[in-house]
PDB file of C-alpha atoms and ligand atoms in Angstrom:
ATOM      1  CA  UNK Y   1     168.083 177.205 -23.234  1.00 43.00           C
ATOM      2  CA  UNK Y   2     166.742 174.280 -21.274  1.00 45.00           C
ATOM      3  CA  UNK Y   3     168.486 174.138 -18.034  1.00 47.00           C
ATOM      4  CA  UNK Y   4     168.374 170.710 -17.596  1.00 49.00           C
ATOM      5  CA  UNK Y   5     171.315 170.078 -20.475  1.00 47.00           C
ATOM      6  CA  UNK Y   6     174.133 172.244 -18.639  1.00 46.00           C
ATOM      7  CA  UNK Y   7     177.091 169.778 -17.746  1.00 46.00           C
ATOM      8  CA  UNK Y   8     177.816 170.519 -14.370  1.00 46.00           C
ATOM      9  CA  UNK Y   9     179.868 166.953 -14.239  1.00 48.00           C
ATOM     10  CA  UNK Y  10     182.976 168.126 -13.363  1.00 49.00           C
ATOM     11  CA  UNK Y  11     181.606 170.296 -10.614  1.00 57.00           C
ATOM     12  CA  UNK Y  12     182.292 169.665  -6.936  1.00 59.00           C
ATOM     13  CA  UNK Y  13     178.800 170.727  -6.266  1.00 63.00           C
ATOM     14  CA  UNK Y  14     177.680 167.534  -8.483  1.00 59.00           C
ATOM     15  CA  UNK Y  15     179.417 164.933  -7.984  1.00 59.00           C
ATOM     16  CA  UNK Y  16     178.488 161.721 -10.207  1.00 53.00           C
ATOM     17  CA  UNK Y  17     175.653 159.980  -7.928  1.00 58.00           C
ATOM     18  CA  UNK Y  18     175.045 156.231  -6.787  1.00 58.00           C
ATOM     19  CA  UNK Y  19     172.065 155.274  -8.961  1.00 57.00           C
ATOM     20  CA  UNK Y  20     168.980 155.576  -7.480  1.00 66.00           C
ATOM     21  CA  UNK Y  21     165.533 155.291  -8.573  1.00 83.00           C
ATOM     22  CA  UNK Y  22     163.060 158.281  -8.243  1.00 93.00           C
ATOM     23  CA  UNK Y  23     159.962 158.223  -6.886  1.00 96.00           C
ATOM     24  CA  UNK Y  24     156.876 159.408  -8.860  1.00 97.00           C
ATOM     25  CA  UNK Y  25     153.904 161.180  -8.673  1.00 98.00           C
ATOM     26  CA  UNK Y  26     151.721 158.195  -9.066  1.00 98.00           C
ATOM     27  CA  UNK Y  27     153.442 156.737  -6.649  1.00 98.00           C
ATOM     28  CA  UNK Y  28     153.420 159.838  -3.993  1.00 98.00           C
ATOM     29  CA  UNK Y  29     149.611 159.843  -4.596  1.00 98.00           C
ATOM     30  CA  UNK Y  30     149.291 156.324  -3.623  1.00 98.00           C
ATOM     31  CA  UNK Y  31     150.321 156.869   0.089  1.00 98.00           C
ATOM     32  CA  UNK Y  32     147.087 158.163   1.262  1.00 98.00           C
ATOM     33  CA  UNK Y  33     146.614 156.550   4.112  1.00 97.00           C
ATOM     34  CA  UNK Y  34     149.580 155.255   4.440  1.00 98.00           C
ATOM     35  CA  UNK Y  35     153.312 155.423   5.773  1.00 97.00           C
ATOM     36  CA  UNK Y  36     153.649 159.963   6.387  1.00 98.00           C
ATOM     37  CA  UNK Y  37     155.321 161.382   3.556  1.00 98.00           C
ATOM     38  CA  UNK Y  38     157.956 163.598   3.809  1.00 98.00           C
ATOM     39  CA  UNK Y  39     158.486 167.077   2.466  1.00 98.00           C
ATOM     40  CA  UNK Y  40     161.022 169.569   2.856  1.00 98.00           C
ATOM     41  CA  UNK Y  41     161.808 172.967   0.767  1.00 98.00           C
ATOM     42  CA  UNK Y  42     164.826 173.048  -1.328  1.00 98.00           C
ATOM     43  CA  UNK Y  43     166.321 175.850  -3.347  1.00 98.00           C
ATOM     44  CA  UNK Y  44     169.940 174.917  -4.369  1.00 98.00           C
ATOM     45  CA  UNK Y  45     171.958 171.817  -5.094  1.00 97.00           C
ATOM     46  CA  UNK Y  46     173.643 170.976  -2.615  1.00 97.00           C
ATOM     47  CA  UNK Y  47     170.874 171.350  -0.020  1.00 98.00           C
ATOM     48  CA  UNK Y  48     168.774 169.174  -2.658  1.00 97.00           C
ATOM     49  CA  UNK Y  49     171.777 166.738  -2.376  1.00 96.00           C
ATOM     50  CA  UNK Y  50     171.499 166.407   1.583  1.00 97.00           C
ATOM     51  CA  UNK Y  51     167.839 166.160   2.305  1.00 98.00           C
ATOM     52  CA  UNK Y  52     167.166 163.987  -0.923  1.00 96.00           C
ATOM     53  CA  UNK Y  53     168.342 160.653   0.517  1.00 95.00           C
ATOM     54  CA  UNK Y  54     165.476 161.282   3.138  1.00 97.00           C
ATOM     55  CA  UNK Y  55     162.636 162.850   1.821  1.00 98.00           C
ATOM     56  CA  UNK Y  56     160.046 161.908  -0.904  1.00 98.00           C
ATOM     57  CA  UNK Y  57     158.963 165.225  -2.070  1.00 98.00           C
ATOM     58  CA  UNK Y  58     161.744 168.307  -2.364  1.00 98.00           C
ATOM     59  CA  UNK Y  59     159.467 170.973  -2.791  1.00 98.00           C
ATOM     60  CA  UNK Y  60     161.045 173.947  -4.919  1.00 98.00           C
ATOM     61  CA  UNK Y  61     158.874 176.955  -2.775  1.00 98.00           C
ATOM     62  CA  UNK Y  62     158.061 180.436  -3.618  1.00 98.00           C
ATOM     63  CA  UNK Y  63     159.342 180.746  -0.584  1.00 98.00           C
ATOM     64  CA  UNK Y  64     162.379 181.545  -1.606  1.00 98.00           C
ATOM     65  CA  UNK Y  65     161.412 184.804  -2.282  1.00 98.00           C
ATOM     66  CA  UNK Y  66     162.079 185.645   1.278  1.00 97.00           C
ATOM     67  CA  UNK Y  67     164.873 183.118   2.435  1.00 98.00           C
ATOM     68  CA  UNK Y  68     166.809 183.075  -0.594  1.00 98.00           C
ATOM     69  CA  UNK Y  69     166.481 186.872  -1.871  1.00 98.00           C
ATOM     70  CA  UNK Y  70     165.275 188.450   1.377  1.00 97.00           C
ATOM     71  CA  UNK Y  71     162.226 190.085  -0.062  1.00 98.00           C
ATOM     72  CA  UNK Y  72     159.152 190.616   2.368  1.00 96.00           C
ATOM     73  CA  UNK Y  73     156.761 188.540   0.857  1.00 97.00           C
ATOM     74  CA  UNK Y  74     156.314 185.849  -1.940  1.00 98.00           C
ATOM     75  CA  UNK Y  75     154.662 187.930  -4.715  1.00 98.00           C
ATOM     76  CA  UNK Y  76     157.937 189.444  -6.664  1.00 98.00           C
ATOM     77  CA  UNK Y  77     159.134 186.126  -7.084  1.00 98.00           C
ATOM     78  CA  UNK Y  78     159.326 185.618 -11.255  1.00 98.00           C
ATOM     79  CA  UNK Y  79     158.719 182.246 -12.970  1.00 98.00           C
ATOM     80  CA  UNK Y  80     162.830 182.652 -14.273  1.00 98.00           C
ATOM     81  CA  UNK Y  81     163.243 182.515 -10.426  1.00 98.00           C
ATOM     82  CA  UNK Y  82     161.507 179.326  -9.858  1.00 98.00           C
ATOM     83  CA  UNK Y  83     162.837 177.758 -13.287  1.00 98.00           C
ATOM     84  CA  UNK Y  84     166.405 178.401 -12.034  1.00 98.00           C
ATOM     85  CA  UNK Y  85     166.155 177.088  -8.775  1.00 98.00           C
ATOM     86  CA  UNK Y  86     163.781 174.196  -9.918  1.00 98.00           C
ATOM     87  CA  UNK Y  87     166.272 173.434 -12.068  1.00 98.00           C
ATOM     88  CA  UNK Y  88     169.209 173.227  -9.746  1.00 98.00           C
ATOM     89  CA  UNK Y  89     167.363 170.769  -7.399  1.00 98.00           C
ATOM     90  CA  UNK Y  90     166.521 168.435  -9.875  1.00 97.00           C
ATOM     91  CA  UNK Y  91     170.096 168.452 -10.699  1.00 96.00           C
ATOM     92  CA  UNK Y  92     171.175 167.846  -6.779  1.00 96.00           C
ATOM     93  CA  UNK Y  93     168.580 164.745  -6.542  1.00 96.00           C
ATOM     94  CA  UNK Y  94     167.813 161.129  -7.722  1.00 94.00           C
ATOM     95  CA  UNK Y  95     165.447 160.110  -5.347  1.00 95.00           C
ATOM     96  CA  UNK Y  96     162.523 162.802  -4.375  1.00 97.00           C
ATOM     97  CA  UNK Y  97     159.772 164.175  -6.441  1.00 98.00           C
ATOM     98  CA  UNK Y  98     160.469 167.480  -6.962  1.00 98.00           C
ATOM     99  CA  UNK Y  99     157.929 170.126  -7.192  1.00 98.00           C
ATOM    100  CA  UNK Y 100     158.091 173.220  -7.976  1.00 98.00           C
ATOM    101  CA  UNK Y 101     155.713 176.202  -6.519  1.00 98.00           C
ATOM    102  CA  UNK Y 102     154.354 178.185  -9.552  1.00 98.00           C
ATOM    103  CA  UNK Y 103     154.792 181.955  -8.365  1.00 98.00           C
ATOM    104  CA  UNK Y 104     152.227 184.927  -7.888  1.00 98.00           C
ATOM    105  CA  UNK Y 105     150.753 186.376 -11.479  1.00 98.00           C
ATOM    106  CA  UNK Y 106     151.627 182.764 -13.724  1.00 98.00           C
ATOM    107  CA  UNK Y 107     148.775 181.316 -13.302  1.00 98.00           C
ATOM    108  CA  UNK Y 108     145.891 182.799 -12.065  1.00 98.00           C
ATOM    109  CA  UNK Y 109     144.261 184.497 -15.363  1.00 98.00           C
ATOM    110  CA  UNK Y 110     143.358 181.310 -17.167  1.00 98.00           C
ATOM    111  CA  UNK Y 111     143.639 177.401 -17.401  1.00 98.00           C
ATOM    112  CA  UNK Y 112     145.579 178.766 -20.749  1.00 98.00           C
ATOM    113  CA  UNK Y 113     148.133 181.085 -18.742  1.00 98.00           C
ATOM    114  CA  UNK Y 114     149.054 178.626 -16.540  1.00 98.00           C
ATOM    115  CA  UNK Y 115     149.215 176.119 -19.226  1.00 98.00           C
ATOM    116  CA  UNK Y 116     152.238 178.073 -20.633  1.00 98.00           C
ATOM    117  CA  UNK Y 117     153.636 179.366 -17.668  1.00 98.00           C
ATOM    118  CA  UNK Y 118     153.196 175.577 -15.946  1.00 98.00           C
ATOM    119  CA  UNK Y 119     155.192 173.805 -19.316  1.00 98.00           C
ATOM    120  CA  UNK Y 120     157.913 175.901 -19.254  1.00 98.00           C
ATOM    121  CA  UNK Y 121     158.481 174.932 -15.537  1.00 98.00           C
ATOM    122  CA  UNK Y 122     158.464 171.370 -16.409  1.00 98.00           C
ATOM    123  CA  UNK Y 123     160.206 171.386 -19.716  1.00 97.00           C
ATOM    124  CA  UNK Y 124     163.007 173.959 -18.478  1.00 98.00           C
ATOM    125  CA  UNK Y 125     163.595 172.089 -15.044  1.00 98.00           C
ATOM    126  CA  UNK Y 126     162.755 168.254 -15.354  1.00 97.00           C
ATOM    127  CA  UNK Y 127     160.584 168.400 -12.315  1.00 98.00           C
ATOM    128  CA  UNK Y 128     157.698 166.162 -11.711  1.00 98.00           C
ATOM    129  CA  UNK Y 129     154.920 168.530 -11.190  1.00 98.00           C
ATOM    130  CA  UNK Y 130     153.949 171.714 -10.166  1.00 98.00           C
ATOM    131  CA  UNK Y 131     151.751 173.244  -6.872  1.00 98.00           C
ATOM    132  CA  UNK Y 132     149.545 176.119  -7.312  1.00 98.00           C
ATOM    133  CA  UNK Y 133     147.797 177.983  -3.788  1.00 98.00           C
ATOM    134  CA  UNK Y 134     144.024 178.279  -4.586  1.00 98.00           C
ATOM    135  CA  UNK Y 135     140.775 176.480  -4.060  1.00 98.00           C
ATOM    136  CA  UNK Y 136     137.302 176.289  -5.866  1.00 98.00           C
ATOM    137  CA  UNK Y 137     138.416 179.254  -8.127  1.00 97.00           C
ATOM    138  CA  UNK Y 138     141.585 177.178  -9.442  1.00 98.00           C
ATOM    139  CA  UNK Y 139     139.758 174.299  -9.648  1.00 98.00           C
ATOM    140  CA  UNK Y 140     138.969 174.504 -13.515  1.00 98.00           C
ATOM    141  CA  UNK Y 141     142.459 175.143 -14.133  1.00 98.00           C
ATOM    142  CA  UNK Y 142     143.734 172.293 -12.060  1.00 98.00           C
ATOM    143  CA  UNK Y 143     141.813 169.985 -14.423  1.00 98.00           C
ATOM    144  CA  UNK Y 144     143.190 171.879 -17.643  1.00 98.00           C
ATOM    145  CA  UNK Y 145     146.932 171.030 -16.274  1.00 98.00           C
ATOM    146  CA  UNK Y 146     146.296 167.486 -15.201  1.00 98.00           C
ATOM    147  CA  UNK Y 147     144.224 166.288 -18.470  1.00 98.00           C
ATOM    148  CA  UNK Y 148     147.393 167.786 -20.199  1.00 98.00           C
ATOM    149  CA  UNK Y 149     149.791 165.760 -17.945  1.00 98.00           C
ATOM    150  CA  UNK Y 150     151.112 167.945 -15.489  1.00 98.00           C
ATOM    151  CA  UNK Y 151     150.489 167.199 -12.019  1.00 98.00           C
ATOM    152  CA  UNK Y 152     149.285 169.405 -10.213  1.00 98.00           C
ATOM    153  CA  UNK Y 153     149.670 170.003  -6.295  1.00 98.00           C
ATOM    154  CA  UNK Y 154     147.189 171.971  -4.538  1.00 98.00           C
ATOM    155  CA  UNK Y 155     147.798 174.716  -1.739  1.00 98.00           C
ATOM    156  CA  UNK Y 156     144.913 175.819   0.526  1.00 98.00           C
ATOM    157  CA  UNK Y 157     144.110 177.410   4.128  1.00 98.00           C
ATOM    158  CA  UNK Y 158     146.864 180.215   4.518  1.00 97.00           C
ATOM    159  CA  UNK Y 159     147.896 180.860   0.854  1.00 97.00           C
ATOM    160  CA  UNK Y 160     150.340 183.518   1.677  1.00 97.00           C
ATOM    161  CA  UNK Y 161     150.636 184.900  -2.416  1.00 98.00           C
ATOM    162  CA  UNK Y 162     146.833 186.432  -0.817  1.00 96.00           C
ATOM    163  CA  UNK Y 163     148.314 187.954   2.211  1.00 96.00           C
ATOM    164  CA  UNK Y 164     147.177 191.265   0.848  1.00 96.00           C
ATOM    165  CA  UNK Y 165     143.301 189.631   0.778  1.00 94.00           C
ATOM    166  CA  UNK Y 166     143.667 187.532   3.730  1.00 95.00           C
ATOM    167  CA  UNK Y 167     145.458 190.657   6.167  1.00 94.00           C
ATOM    168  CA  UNK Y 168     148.013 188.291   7.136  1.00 94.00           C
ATOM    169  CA  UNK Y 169     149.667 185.254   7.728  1.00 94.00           C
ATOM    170  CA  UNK Y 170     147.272 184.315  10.467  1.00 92.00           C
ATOM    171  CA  UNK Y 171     145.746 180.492  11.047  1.00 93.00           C
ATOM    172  CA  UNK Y 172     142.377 180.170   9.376  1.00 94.00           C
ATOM    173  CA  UNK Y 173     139.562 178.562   9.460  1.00 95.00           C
ATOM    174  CA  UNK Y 174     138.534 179.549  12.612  1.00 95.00           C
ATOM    175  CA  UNK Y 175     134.720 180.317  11.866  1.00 96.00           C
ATOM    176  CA  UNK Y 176     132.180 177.918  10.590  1.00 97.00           C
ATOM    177  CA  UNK Y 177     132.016 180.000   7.516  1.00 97.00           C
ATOM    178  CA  UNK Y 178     136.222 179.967   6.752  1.00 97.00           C
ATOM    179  CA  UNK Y 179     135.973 176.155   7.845  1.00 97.00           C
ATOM    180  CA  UNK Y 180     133.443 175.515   5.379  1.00 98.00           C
ATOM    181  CA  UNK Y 181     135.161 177.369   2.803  1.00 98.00           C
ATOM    182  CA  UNK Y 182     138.664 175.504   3.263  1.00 98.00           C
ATOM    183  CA  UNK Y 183     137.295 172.302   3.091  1.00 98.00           C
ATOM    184  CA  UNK Y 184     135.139 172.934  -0.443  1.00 98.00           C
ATOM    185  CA  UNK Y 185     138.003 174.207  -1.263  1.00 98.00           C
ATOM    186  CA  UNK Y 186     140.661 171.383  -0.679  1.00 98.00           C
ATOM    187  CA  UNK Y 187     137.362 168.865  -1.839  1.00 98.00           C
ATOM    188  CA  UNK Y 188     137.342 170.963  -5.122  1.00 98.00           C
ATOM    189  CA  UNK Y 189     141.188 170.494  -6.159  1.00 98.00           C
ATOM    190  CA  UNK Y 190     141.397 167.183  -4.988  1.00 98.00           C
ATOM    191  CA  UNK Y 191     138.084 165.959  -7.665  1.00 98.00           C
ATOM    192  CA  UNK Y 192     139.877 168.413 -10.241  1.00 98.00           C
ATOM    193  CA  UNK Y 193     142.670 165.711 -10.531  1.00 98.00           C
ATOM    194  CA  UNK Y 194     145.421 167.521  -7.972  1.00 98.00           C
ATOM    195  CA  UNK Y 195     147.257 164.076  -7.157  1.00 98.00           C
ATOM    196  CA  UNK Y 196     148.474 165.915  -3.489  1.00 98.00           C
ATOM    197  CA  UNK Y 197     147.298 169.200  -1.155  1.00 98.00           C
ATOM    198  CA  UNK Y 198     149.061 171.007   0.741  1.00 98.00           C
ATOM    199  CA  UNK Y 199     147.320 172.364   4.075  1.00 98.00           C
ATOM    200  CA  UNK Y 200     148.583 175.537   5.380  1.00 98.00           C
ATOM    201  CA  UNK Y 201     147.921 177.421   8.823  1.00 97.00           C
ATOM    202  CA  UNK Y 202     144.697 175.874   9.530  1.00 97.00           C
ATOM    203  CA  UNK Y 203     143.591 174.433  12.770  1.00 97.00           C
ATOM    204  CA  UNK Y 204     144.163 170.967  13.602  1.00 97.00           C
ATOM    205  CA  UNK Y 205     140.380 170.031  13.215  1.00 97.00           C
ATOM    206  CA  UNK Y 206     139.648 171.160  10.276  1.00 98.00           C
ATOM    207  CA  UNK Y 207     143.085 170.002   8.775  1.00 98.00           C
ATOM    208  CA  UNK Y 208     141.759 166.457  10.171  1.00 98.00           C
ATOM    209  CA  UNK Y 209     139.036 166.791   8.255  1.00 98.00           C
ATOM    210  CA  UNK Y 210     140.173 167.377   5.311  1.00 98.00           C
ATOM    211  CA  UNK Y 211     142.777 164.412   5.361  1.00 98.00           C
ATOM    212  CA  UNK Y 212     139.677 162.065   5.985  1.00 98.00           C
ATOM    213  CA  UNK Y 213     138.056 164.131   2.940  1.00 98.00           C
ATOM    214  CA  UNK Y 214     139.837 164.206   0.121  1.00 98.00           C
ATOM    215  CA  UNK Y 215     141.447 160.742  -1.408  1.00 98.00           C
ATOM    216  CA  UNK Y 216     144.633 162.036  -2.307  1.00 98.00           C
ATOM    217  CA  UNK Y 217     147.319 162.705   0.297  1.00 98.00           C
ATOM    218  CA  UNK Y 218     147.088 165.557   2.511  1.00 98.00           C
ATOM    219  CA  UNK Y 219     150.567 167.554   3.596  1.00 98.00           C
ATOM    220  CA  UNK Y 220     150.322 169.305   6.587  1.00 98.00           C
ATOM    221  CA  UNK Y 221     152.158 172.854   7.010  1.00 98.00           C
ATOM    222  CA  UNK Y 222     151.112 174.081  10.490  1.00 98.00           C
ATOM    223  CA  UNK Y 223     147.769 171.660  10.689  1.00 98.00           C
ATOM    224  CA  UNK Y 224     148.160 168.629  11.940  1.00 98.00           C
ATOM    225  CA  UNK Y 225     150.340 165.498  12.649  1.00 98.00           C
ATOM    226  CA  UNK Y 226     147.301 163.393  11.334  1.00 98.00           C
ATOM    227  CA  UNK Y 227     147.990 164.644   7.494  1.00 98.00           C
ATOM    228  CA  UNK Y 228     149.457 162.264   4.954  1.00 98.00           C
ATOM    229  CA  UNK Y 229     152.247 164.315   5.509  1.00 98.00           C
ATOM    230  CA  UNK Y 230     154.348 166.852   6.337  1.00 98.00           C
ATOM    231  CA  UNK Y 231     156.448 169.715   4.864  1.00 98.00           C
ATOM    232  CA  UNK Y 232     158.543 172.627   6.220  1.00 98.00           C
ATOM    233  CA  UNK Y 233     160.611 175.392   5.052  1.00 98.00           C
ATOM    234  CA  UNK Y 234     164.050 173.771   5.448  1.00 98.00           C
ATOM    235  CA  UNK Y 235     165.770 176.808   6.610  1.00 98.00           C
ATOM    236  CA  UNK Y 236     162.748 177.516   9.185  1.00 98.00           C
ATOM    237  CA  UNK Y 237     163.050 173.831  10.728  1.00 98.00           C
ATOM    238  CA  UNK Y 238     167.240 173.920  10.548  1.00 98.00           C
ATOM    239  CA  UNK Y 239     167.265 176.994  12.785  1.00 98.00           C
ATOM    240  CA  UNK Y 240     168.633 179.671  10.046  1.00 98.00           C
ATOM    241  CA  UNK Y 241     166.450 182.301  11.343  1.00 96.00           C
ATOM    242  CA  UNK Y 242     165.585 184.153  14.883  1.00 91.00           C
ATOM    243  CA  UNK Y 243     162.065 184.490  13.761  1.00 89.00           C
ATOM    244  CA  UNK Y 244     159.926 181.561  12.549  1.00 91.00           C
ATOM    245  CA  UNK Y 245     156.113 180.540  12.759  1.00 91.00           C
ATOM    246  CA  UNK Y 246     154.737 179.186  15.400  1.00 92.00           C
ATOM    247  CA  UNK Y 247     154.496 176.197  13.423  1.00 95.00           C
ATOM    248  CA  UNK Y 248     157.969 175.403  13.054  1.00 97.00           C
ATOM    249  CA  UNK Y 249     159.782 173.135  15.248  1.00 97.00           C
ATOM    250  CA  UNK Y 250     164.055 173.948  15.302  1.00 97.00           C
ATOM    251  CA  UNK Y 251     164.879 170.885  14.789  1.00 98.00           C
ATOM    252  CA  UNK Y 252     168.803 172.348  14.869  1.00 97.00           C
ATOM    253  CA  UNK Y 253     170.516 175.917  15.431  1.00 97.00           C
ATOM    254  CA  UNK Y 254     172.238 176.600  12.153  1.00 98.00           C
ATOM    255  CA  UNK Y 255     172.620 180.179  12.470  1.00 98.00           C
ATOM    256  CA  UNK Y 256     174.419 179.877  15.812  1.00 98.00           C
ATOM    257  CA  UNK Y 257     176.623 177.139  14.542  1.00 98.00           C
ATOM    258  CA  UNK Y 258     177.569 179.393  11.260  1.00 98.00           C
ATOM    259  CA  UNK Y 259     178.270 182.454  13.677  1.00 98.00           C
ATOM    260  CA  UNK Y 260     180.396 180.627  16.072  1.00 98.00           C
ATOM    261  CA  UNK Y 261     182.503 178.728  13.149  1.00 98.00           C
ATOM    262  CA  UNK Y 262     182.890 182.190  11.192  1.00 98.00           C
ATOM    263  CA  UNK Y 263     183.647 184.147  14.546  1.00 98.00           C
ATOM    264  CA  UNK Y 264     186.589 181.718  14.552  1.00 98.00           C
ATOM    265  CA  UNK Y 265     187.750 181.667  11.281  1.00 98.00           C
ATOM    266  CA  UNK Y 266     187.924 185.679  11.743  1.00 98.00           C
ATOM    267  CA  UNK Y 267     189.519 185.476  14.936  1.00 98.00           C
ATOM    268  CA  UNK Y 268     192.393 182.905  12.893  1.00 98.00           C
ATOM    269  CA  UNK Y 269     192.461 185.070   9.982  1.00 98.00           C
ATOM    270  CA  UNK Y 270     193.588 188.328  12.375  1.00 98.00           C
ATOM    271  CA  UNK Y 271     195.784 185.939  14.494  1.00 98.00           C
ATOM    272  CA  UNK Y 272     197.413 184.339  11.185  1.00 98.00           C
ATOM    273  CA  UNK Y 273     196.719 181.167  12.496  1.00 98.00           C
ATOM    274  CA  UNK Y 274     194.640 180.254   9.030  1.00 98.00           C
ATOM    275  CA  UNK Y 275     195.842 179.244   6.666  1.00 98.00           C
ATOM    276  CA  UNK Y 276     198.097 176.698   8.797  1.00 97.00           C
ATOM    277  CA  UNK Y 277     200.992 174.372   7.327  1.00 95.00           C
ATOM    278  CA  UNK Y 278     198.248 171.749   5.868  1.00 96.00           C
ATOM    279  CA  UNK Y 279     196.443 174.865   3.958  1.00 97.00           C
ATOM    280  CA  UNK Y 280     199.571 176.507   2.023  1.00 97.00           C
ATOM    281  CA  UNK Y 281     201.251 174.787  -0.893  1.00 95.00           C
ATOM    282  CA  UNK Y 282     205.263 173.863  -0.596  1.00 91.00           C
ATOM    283  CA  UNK Y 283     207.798 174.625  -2.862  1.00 90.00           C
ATOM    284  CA  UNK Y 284     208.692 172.034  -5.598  1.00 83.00           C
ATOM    285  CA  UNK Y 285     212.303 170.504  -4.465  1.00 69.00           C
TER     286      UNK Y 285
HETATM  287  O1  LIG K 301     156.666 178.232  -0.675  1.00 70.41           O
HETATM  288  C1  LIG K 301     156.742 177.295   0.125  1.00 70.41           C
HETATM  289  O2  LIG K 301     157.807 177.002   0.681  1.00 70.41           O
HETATM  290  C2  LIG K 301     155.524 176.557   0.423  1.00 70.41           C
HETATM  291  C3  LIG K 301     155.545 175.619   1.587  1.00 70.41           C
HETATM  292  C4  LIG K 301     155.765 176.335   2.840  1.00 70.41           C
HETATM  293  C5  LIG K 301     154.350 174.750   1.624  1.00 70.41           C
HETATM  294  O3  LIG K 301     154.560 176.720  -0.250  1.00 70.41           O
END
């Protein structure tokens, strides 16, 4: 069943939009260079509702893996996973590209595999395109994808589906040899046809260099505020969590705004002070 037909109309969590006109890949791809885009994680619809109006790119991560189902790391994440959630941001936005992270085990055995795994993503959820983490290895199948017409985004540096090969989420590129590798890397999905990369966890020079490398736009993730853009774990950057990267900047303190507004609604529930007069329904005269 293709997600993208449910009638959620009448739901309060979809209200009927103002029309808007999406962006598009071609378009994201031609702002290298150009004005920073911006990219922000999105799992639901309603978040996809409130950061659409000022992002370009909703990106659907793997990342939920850990901030949506609280698993320790991104590799039990399931392509149902990803087609679910991919397809309840689409629903929540007009405006962004969205992009949806194709998870651990999909994609990785052949241009073929990922093929399959990759068109059921954008059949099932209506997104735009699709990022895979990997460098020269992918490469081949990065060109199978887009010569079939599915964009593909790239994801180098820190790929944390190979935290098990890498030891950790660490910043890399650090030696000349790492350095060398990330950037043939990034150089390698960029000529494959990838129309954007993301940069993860590497340090600021080498994430320079590969903005000035590669001609399609560069998103930075804990690199460096000379990318062609930037992206962030939504939750991360809204304060949800105690613990975050050093990457991250709290750009709010969510989880001490929910405490303190659910520490009073329990202290009104015990008081019976909630519901009040405006919350309970009168008798008919
Ligand atoms: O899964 C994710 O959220 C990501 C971003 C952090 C780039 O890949």
């Amino acid at each position: 069943m293709s997600h993208m037909t449910l009638d959620t109309g009448t739901s309060r969590a979809n209200p009927t939009p103002s029309p808007m006109k999406r962006l598009t890949v071609p378009a994201i791809r031609n702002r290298k260079g150009k004005d920073p885009i911006v990219m922000l994680t999105a799992y639901t619809t309603r978040m996809a509702q409130l950061l659409d109006p000022h992002c370009d790119v909703l990106l659907v991560g793997d990342s939920l893996g850990q901030v949506i189902y609280g698993l320790p790391s991104t590799l039990p994440v399931t392509l149902d996973m990803m087609i679910a959630h991919g397809a309840a941001v689409v629903r929540g936005s007009y405006h962004s590209v969205v992009i949806v992270d194709m998870p651990f085990g999909s994609y990785e055995a052949s241009p073929e595999q990922a093929f399959h795994s990759a068109s059921r993503v954008m059949a099932e959820t209506g997104a735009a395109g699709v990022k895979m983490e990997g460098g020269e290895t992918l490469a081949p199948t990065v060109e199978f994808l887009t010569r079939r017409g599915i964009p593909v985004m790239g994801h180098v540096g820190l790929t944390p589906q190979a935290v098990n090969a890498l030891g950790g989420y660490g910043a890399r590129g650090r030696s000349n040899a790492e350095h060398a590798q990330i950037l043939d890397d990034a150089r390698a999905i960029a000529d494959a046809g990838a129309f954007g990369v993301v940069a993860e966890g590497v340090v600021e020079t080498l994430a320079n260099e590969i903005t000035a490398a590669v001609s399609v736009p560069v998103i930075g993730i804990g690199a460096s505020s000379q990318c062609d853009g930037q992206v962030l774990v939504t939750e991360d950057m809204l304060g949800m969590f105690e613990r975050t990267p050093r990457f991250v900047k709290r750009f709010d303190d969510l989880a001490g705004r929910i405490s303190a507004a659910v520490e009073t609604y329990a202290t009104e529930v015990r008081s019976r002070a909630f519901p009040g007069a405006e919350q309970v329904y009168a008798a008919r005269d």
